[in-house]
XYZ file of C-alpha atoms in Angstrom:
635
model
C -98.062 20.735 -52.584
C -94.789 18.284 -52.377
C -95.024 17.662 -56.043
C -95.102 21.688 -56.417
C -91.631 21.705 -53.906
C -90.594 18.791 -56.199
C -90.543 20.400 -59.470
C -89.967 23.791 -57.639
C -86.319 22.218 -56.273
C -85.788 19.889 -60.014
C -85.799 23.457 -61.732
C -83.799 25.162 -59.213
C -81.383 22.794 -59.296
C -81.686 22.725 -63.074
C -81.192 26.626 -63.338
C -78.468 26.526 -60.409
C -75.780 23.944 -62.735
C -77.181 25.958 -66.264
C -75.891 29.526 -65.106
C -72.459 28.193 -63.555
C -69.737 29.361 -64.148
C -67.842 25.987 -64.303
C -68.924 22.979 -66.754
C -70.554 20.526 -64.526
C -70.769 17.014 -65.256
C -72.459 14.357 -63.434
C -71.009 10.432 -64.253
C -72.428 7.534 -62.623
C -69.893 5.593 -60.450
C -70.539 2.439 -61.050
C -70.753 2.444 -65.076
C -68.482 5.919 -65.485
C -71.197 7.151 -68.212
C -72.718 10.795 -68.108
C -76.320 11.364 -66.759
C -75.857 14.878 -66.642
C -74.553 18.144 -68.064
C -75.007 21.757 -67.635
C -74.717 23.914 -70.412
C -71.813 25.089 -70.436
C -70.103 21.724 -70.483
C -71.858 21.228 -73.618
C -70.726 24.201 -74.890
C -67.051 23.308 -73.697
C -67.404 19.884 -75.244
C -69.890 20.874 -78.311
C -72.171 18.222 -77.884
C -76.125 18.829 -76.810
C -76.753 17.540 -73.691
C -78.661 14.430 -75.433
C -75.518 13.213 -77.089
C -73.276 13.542 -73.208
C -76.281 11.547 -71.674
C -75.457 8.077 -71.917
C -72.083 8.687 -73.220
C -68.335 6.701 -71.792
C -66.517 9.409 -69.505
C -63.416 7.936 -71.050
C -64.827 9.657 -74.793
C -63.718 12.811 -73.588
C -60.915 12.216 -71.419
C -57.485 11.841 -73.603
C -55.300 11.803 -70.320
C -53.785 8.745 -69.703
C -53.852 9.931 -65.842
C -57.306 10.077 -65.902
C -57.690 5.850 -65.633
C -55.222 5.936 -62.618
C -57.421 8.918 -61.034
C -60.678 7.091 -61.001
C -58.847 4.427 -59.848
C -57.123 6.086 -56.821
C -60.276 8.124 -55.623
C -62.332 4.998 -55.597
C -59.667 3.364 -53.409
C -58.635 6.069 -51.311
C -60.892 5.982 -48.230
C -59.295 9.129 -46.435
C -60.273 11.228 -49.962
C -63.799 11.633 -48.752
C -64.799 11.181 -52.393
C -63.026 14.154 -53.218
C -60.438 15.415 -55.317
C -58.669 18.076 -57.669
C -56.463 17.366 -60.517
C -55.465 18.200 -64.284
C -56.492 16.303 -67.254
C -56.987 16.796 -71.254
C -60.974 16.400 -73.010
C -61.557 16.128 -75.869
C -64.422 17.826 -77.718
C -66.794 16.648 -80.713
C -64.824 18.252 -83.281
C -61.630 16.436 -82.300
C -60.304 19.328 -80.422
C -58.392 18.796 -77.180
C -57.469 21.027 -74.348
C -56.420 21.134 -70.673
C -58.829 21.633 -67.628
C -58.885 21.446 -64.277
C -61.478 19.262 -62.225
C -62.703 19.130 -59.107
C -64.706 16.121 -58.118
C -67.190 15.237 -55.116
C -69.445 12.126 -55.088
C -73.063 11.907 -54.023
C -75.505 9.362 -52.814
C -79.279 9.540 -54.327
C -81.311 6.059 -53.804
C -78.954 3.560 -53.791
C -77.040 5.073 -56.831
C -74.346 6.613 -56.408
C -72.433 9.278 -58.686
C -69.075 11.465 -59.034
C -70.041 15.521 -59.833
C -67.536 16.870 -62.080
C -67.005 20.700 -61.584
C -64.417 21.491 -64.390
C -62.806 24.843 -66.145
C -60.833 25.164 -69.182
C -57.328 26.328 -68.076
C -55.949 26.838 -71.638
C -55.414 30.533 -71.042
C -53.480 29.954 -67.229
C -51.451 27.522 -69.071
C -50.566 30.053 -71.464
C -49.845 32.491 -69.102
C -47.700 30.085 -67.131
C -45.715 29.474 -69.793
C -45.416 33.136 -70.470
C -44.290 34.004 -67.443
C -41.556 30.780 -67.517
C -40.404 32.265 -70.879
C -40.377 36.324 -69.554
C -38.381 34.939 -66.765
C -36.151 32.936 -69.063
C -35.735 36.064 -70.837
C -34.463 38.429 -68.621
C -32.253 35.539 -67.163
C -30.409 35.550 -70.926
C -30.751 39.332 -71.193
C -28.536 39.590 -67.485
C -26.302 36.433 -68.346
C -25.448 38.864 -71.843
C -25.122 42.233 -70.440
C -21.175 43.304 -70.402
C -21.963 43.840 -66.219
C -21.445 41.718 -63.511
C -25.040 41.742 -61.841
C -25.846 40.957 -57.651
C -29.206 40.872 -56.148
C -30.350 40.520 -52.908
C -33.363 40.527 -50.697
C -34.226 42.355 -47.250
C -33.018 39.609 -45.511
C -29.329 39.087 -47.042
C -30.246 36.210 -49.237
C -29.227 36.040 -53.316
C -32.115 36.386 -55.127
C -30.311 36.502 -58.474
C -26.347 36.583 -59.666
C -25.310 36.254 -63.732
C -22.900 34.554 -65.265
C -20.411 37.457 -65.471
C -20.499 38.402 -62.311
C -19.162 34.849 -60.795
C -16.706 34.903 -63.221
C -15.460 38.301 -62.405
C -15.748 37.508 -58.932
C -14.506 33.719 -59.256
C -16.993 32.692 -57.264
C -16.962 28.957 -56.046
C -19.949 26.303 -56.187
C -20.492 26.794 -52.847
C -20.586 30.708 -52.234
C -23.346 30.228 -55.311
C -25.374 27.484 -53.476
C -25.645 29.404 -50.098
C -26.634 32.406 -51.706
C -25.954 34.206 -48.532
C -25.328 37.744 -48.192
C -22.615 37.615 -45.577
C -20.935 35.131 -47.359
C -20.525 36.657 -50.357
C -19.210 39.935 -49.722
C -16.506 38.685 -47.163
C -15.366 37.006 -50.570
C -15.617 40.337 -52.176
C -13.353 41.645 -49.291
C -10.981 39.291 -49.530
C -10.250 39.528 -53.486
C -10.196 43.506 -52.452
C -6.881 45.198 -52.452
C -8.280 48.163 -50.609
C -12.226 47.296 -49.802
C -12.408 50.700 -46.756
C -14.413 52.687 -49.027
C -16.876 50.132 -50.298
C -17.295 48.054 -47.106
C -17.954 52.244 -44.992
C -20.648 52.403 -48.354
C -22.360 49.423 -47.107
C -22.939 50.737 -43.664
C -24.126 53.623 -45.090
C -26.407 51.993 -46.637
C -27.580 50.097 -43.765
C -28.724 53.291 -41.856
C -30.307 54.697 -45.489
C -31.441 52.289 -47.035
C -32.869 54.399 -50.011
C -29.192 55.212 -50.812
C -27.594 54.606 -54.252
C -23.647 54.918 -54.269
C -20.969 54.083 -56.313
C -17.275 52.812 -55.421
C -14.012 52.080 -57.327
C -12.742 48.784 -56.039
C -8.866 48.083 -56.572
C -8.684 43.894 -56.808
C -5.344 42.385 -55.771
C -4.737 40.902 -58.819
C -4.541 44.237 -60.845
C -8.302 44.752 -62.010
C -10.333 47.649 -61.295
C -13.743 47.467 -60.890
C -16.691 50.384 -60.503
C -19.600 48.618 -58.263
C -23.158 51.162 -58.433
C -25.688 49.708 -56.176
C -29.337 50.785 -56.291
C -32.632 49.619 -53.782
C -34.838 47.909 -55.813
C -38.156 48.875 -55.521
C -41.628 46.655 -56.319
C -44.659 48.613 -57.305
C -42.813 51.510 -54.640
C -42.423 49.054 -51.945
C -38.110 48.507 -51.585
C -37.552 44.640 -51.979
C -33.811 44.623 -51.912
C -30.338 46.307 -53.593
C -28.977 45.621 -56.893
C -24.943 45.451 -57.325
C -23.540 46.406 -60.791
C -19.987 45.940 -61.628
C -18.644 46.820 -64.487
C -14.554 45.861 -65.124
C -12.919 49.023 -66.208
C -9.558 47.462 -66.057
C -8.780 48.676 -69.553
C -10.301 52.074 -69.004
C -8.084 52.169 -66.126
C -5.119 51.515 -68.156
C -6.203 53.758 -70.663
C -6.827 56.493 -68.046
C -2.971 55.805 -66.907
C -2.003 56.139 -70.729
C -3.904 58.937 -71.041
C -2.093 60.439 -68.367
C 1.229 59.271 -68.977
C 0.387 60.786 -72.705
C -0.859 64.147 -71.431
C 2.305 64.649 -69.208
C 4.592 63.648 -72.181
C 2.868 66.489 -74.521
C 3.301 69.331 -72.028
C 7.022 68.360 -71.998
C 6.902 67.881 -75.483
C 5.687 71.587 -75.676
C 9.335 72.655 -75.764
C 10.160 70.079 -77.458
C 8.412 68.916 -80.937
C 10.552 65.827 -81.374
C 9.489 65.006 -77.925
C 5.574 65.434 -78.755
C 5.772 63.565 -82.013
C 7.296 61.088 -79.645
C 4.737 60.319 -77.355
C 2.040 60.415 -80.742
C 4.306 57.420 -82.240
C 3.840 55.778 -78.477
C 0.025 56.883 -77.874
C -0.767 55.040 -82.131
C 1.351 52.157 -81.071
C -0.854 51.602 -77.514
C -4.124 51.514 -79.608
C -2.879 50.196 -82.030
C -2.098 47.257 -79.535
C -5.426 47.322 -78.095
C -7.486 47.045 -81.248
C -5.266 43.972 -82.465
C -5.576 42.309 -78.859
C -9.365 42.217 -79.565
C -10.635 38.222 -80.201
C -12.780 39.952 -83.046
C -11.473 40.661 -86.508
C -11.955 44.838 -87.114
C -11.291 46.801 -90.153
C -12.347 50.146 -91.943
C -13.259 50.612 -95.373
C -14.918 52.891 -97.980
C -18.019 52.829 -99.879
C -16.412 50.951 -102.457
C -15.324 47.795 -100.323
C -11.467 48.819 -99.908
C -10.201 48.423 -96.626
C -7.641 50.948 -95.377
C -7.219 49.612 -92.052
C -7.698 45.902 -90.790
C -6.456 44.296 -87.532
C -4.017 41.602 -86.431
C -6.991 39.024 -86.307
C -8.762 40.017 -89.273
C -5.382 39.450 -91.357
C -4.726 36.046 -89.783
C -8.709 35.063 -90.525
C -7.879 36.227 -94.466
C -4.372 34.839 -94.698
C -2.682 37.986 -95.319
C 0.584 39.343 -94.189
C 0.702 42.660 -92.159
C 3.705 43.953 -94.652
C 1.526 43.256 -97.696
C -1.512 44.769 -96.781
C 0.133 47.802 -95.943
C 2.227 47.903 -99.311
C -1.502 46.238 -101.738
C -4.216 47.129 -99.206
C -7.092 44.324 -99.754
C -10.364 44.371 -101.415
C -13.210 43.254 -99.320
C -15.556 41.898 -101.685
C -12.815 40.076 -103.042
C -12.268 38.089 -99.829
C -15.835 37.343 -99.499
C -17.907 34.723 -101.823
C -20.178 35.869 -104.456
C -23.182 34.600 -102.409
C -22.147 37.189 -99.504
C -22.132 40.396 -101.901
C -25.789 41.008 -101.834
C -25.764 40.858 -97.859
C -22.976 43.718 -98.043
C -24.451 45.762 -100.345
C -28.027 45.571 -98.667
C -25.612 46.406 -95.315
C -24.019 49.787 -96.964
C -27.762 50.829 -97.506
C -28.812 50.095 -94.588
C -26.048 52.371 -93.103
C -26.603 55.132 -95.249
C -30.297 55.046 -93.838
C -29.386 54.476 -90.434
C -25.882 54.830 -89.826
C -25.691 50.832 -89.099
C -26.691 47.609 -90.504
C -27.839 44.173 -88.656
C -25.453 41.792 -88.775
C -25.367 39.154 -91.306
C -23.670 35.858 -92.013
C -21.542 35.048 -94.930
C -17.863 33.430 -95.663
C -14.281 34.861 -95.829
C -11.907 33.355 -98.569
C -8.268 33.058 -97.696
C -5.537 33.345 -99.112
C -5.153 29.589 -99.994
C -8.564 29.448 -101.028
C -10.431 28.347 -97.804
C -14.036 29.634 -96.994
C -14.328 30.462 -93.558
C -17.888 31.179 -92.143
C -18.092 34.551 -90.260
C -20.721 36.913 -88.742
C -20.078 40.391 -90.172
C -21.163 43.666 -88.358
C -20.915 47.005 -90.265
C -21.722 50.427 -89.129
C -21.000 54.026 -90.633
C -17.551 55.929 -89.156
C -18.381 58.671 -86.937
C -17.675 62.015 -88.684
C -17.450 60.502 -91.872
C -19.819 59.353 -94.713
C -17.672 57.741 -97.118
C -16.367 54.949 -94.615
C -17.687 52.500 -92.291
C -16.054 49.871 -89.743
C -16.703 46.721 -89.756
C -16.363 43.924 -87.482
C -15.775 39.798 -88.340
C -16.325 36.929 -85.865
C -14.967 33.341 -86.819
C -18.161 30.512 -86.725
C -15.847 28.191 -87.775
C -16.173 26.547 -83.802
C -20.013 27.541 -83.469
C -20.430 25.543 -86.364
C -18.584 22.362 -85.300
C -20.764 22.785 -81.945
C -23.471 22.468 -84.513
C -22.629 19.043 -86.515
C -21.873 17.993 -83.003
C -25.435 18.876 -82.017
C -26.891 17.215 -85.209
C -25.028 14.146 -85.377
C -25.987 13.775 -81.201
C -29.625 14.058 -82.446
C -29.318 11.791 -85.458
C -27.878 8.855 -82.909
C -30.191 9.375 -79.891
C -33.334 9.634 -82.515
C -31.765 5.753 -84.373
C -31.521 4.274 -80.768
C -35.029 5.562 -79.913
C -36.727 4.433 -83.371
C -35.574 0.648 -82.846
C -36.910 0.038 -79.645
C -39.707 1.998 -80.572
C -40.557 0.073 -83.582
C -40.423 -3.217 -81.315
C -42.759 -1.733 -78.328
C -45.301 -0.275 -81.322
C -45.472 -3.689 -82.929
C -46.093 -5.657 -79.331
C -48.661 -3.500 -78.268
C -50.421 -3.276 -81.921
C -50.161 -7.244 -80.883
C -51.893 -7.095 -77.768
C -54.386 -4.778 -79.056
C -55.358 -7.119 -82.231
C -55.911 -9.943 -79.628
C -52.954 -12.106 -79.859
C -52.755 -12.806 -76.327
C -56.278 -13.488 -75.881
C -59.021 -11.700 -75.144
C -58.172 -8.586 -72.289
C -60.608 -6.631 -70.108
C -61.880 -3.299 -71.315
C -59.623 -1.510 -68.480
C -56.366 -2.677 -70.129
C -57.510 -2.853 -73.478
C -57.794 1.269 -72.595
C -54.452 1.473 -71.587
C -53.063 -0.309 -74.222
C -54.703 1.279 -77.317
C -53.707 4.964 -75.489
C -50.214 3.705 -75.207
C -50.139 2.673 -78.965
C -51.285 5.339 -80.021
C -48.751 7.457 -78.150
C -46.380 5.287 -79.419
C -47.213 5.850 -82.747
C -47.165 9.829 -82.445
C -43.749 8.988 -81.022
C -42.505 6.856 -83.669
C -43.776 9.858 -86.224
C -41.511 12.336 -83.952
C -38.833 10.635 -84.348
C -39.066 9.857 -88.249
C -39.197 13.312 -88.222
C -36.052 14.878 -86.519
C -34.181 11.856 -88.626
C -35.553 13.375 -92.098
C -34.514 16.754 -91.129
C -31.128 15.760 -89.954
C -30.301 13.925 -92.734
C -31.897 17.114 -95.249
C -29.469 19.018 -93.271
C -26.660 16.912 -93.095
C -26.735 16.379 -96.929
C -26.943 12.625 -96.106
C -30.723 12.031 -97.659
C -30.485 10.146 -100.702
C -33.015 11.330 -103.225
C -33.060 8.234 -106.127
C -34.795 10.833 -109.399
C -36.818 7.996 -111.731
C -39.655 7.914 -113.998
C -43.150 6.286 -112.004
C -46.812 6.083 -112.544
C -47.874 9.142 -110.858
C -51.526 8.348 -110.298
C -50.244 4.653 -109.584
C -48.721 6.388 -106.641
C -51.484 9.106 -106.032
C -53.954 5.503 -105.167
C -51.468 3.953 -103.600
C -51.136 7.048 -100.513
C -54.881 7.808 -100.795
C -55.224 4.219 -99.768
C -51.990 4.318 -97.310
C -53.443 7.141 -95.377
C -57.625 5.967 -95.570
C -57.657 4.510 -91.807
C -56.162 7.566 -90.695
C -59.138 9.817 -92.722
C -61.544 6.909 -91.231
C -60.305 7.980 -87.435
C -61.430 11.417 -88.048
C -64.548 10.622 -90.596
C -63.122 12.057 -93.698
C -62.863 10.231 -96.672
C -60.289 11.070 -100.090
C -61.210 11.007 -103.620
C -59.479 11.462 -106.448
C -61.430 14.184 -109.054
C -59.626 14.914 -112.165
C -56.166 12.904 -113.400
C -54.544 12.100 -117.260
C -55.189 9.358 -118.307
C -51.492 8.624 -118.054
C -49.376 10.098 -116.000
C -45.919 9.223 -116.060
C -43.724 11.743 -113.637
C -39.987 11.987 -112.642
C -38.720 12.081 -108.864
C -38.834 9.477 -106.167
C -41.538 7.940 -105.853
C -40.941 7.243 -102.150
C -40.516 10.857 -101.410
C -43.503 11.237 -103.398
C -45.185 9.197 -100.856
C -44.500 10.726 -97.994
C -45.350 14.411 -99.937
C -48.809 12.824 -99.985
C -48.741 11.415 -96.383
C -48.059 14.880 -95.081
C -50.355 16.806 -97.214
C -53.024 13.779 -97.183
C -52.716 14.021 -93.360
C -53.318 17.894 -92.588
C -56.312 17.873 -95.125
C -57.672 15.436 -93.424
C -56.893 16.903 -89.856
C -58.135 19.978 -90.422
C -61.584 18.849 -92.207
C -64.386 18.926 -90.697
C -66.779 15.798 -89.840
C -67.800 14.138 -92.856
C -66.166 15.966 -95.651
C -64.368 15.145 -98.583
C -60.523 15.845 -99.533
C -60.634 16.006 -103.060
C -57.328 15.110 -105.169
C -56.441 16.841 -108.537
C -53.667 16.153 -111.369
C -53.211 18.355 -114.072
C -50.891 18.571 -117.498
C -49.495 21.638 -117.412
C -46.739 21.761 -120.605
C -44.966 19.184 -119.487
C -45.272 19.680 -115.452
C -48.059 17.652 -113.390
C -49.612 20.096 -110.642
C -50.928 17.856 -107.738
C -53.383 19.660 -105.811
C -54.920 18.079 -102.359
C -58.338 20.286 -101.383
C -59.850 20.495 -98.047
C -62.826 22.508 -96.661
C -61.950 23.329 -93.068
C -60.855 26.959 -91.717
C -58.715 27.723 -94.159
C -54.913 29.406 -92.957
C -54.872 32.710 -90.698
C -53.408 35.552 -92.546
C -50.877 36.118 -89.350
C -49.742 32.161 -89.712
C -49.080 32.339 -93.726
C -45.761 32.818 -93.840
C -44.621 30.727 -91.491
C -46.174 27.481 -92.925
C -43.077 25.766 -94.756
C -41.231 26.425 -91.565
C -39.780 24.325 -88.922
C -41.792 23.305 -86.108
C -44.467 25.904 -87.366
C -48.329 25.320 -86.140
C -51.260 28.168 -86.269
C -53.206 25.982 -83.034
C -50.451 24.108 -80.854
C -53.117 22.555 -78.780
C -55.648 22.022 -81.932
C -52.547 20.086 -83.323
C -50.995 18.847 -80.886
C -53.529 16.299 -79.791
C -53.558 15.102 -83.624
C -50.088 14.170 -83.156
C -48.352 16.948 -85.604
C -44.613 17.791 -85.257
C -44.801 20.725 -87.004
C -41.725 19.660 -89.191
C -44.127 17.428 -92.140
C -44.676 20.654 -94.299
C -40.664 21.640 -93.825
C -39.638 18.204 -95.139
C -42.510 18.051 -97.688
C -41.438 21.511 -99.171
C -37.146 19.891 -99.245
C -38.237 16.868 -101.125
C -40.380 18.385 -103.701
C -37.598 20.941 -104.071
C -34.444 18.590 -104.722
C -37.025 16.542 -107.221
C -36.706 19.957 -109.145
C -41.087 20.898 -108.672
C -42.357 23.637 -106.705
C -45.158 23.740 -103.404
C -47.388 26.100 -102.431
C -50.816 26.860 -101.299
C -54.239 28.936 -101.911
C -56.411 29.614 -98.327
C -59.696 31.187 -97.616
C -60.501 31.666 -94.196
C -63.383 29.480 -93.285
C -63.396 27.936 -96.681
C -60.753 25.365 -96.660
C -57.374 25.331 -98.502
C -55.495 24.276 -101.171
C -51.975 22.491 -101.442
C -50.448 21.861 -104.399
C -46.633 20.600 -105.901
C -45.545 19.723 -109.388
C -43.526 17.507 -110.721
C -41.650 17.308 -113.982
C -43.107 15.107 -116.684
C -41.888 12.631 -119.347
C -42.329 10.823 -122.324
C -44.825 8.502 -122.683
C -43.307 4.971 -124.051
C -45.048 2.675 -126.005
C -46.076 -0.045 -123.688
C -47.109 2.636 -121.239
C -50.953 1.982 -120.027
């Protein structure tokens, strides 16, 4: 009968940790090996549960917090044996991703043993950083709006203020850090020429406080301002009151104009010298206005002559007022050659749609100078034959650029140096220079060389592409062996295929193959193509390596038989920083800037790079290279 309640309570608890939801591991404390898995930690992990019995806990743990945890919750008394935290695993396939544990320990006849209740958080993570980027989002969508926007909570504190609206305001560093309702508007009221009327709208408000109103506020300093407020509302439940001030100081002085203009034509009613008069007065004040603008404006016909342009646009060109009145100016002639297709694609997009997306191109001067400029071009209203147009000067955006660049080419040359020198000491330590080091920090010091390494490829990285964009990357063109070279990087890059059990060979090559480019470049071509074959193989297979003479052009093609390339990622492969699995790749130490670089070099050596996918079947990169002639000692 016991041995009945035995196996009764061994298949209970069998069935019990099978249909969990949660992976369940069980490790034993003392050794930190497996002795136990449910089934959907084998699914999680894609091993049977044969292959996790027996098997290190630290073979599918990639966290480097994960030594310090075991560490800590052995030591910490007042833990009770247990604890919650994040870490990374690692699957069979090479695949990492994030989960969440929660660990207990338990006693069993002398043995004791930490259960592992763990769940894939890849998709919260996601989320998370969803929600940071929706947030992030809105934050640049109210910092850009052309209002000045307030909110606040039931209980008078800021919940959010943009940019425009402190520096309408001029609001001080410390009105922003108490974010306190009280505070803030006895500002308002004090910048307020005449704040009656608003400050009687916010009692109102206080006794409804469903009310929306709207108030002209008269600033002592000459602007006018129109402040709507509105309760904000959270699935129908009010969470606070939005301000929104807009600054229609101009309007205002455009309404007084206005004004001013309307009373001059009723006298000029009697008088026609009078109304033509107050015309001449009314061109001159808009006139005024449009040249005051910090934007170059003009209007022009279908044919790319401009028949009006103002006082900024003339300056950015180099032309006199006097002449363009007496020539007129040509745009296309001020623009390079390179910009003319962007305008012309612009004038049919505005025939379509009455506007066109801006685009980037560069003004020529008078003297010559190109000046880069963002260019915005939409159809006149009431007219089909002309458009307006509307020029910004990059020339500062693009000195904040080289700026940017050269910061990042410095900070990445003082990282690589005294990254080079920790890489080297711990490859040191890890080979057994100093002697012979307990497994524990023999752990920690092959994860931080390893880390190191990705680090050091990061870096490499971001110094290529700087220099590609800089112009400053030397590219020496020369005749070499090509499949000299092609050995020499299958052999460069074989301990990296070993780590993931792939292995290169080389199928089909001339018997000579003599190529032109660098062969340096050339190398690192095949380290980044060599590399993502072998990354995204699966365990066991072969990358296979193929050179062909193709009237006078060598095709290189590198073959590998993984997933293949989603449809959806395609286009965005030769791009910067572009992955189709960030966490797939991540963990394998990619950048996402090798296949950017590898498609620059192979371009400035004058060849071409592409690739052929089939989902699930693998994929196939290729580049060529320009041949040449074969000399007579050539073997």
């Amino acid at each position: 009968m016991s041995q009945s309640i035995s196996m009764l309570n061994n298949g209970l608890l069998r069935h019990i940790m099978d249909h969990s939801r949660e992976a369940i591991l069980v490790v034993d404390m003392q050794q930190m090996v497996l002795v136990d898995a449910n089934q959907l930690a084998c699914l999680m992990l894609a091993y049977t549960r044969s292959d996790l019995i027996g098997l290190p806990l630290a073979n599918i743990e990639c966290s480097l917090q994960d030594v310090f945890f075991w560490e800590a919750l052995r030591a910490d008394s007042q833990a009770d044996g247990r604890a919650i935290a994040e870490s990374e695993w690692i699957s069979s396939h090479g695949v990492s991703f994030p989960v969440e544990k929660r660990v207990s320990t338990f006693a069993d006849q002398g043995s004791e043993f930490f259960v592992i209740h763990a769940e894939d958080i890849t998709h919260r993570r996601e989320l998370v950083e969803g929600q940071v980027h929706l947030v992030a989002q809105l934050q640049s969508s109210l910092d850009a709006t052309a209002e000045g926007i307030l909110s606040i909570d039931l209980n008078g504190n800021v919940v959010n203020i943009n940019q425009r609206f402190t520096r309408m305001w001029q609001l001080n560093d410390e009105l922003l850090a108490a974010r306190d309702e009280a505070l803030m508007f006895a500002h308002l009221k004090n910048a307020s020429q005449d704040a009656d009327s608003f400050f009687a709208s916010l009692e109102k408000i206080q006794h409804d406080p469903n009310l929306e109103t709207e108030d002209l506020i008269a600033l002592k300093d000459g602007r006018y301002f129109i402040c709507v407020s509105k309760p904000e509302f959270m699935r129908d439940r009010r969470v606070g009151r939005v301000f929104s001030v807009r600054d229609i100081t101009q309007m205002k002085e455009a309404e007084c104009s206005l004004v001013a203009a309307r009373d001059a034509a009723e006298k000029a009613s009697k008088e026609k010298s009078r109304m033509l008069e107050a015309l001449l007065v009314s061109e001159s004040r808009l006139r005024r206005l449009v040249n005051s603008s910090l934007i170059g404006i003009m209007q022009g016909n279908l044919n790319g002559r401009l028949t009006e342009a103002n006082d900024v646009l003339l300056q950015l060109a180099g032309v006199q007022r006097l002449e363009f009145e007496q020539s007129g100016m040509s745009w296309l002639d001020r623009t390079s050659e390179e910009s003319h297709a962007a305008h012309h694609n612009a004038m049919t997009e505005i025939r379509l749609y009455g506007q066109a997306k801006p685009f980037e191109g560069e003004l020529i001067r008078e003297d010559g100078v190109s000046i880069p400029v963002m260019i915005g071009l939409a159809q006149l209203e009431g007219s089909l034959e002309e458009w307006v147009g509307f020029v910004l000067d990059l020339t500062e955006q693009r000195k904040a650029d080289r700026i940017k660049s050269e910061f990042i080419s410095v900070v990445s040359h003082e990282l690589r140096t005294p990254l080079t020198s920790i890489r080297g000491a711990l490859g040191l330590l890890e080979s057994g220079v100093a002697g012979e080091l307990t497994a524990k920090t023999m752990q920690l010091i092959k994860v931080a060389h390893r880390n190191c390494q990705r680090l050091g490829i990061l870096v490499n990285d971001i110094l290529d592409m700087e220099k590609l964009a800089s112009g400053k990357m030397v590219i020496n063109i020369e005749r070499f062996d090509l499949v000299a070279v092609t050995r020499q990087a299958m052999e460069a890059n074989a301990s990296y295929a070993q780590a993931l059990n792939v292995r290169y060979r080389i199928t089909d090559h001339p018997e000579n193959a003599w190529a032109m480019g660098d062969n340096v470049r050339v190398m690192q071509v095949f380290a980044n193509l060599l590399s993502n074959a072998a990354k995204f193989s699966p365990t066991g297979a072969e990358v296979q390596i193929r050179i062909s003479d193709i009237s006078g052009i060598y095709k290189i093609e590198v073959e590998d038989h993984g997933q293949g390339i989603p449809i959806a990622f395609r286009d965005q492969v030769f791009k910067k920083f572009a992955q189709a699995d960030g966490t797939n790749t991540r963990q394998q130490g990619g950048t996402g800037l090798g296949l950017n670089i590898t498609k620059t070099f192979v371009e400035k050596m004058g060849g071409e790079i592409g690739f052929e996918t089939e989902e699930g079947k693998g994929s196939i990169f290729w580049f060529t290279l320009l041949a040449c002639a074969h000399r007579r000692h050539d073997r």
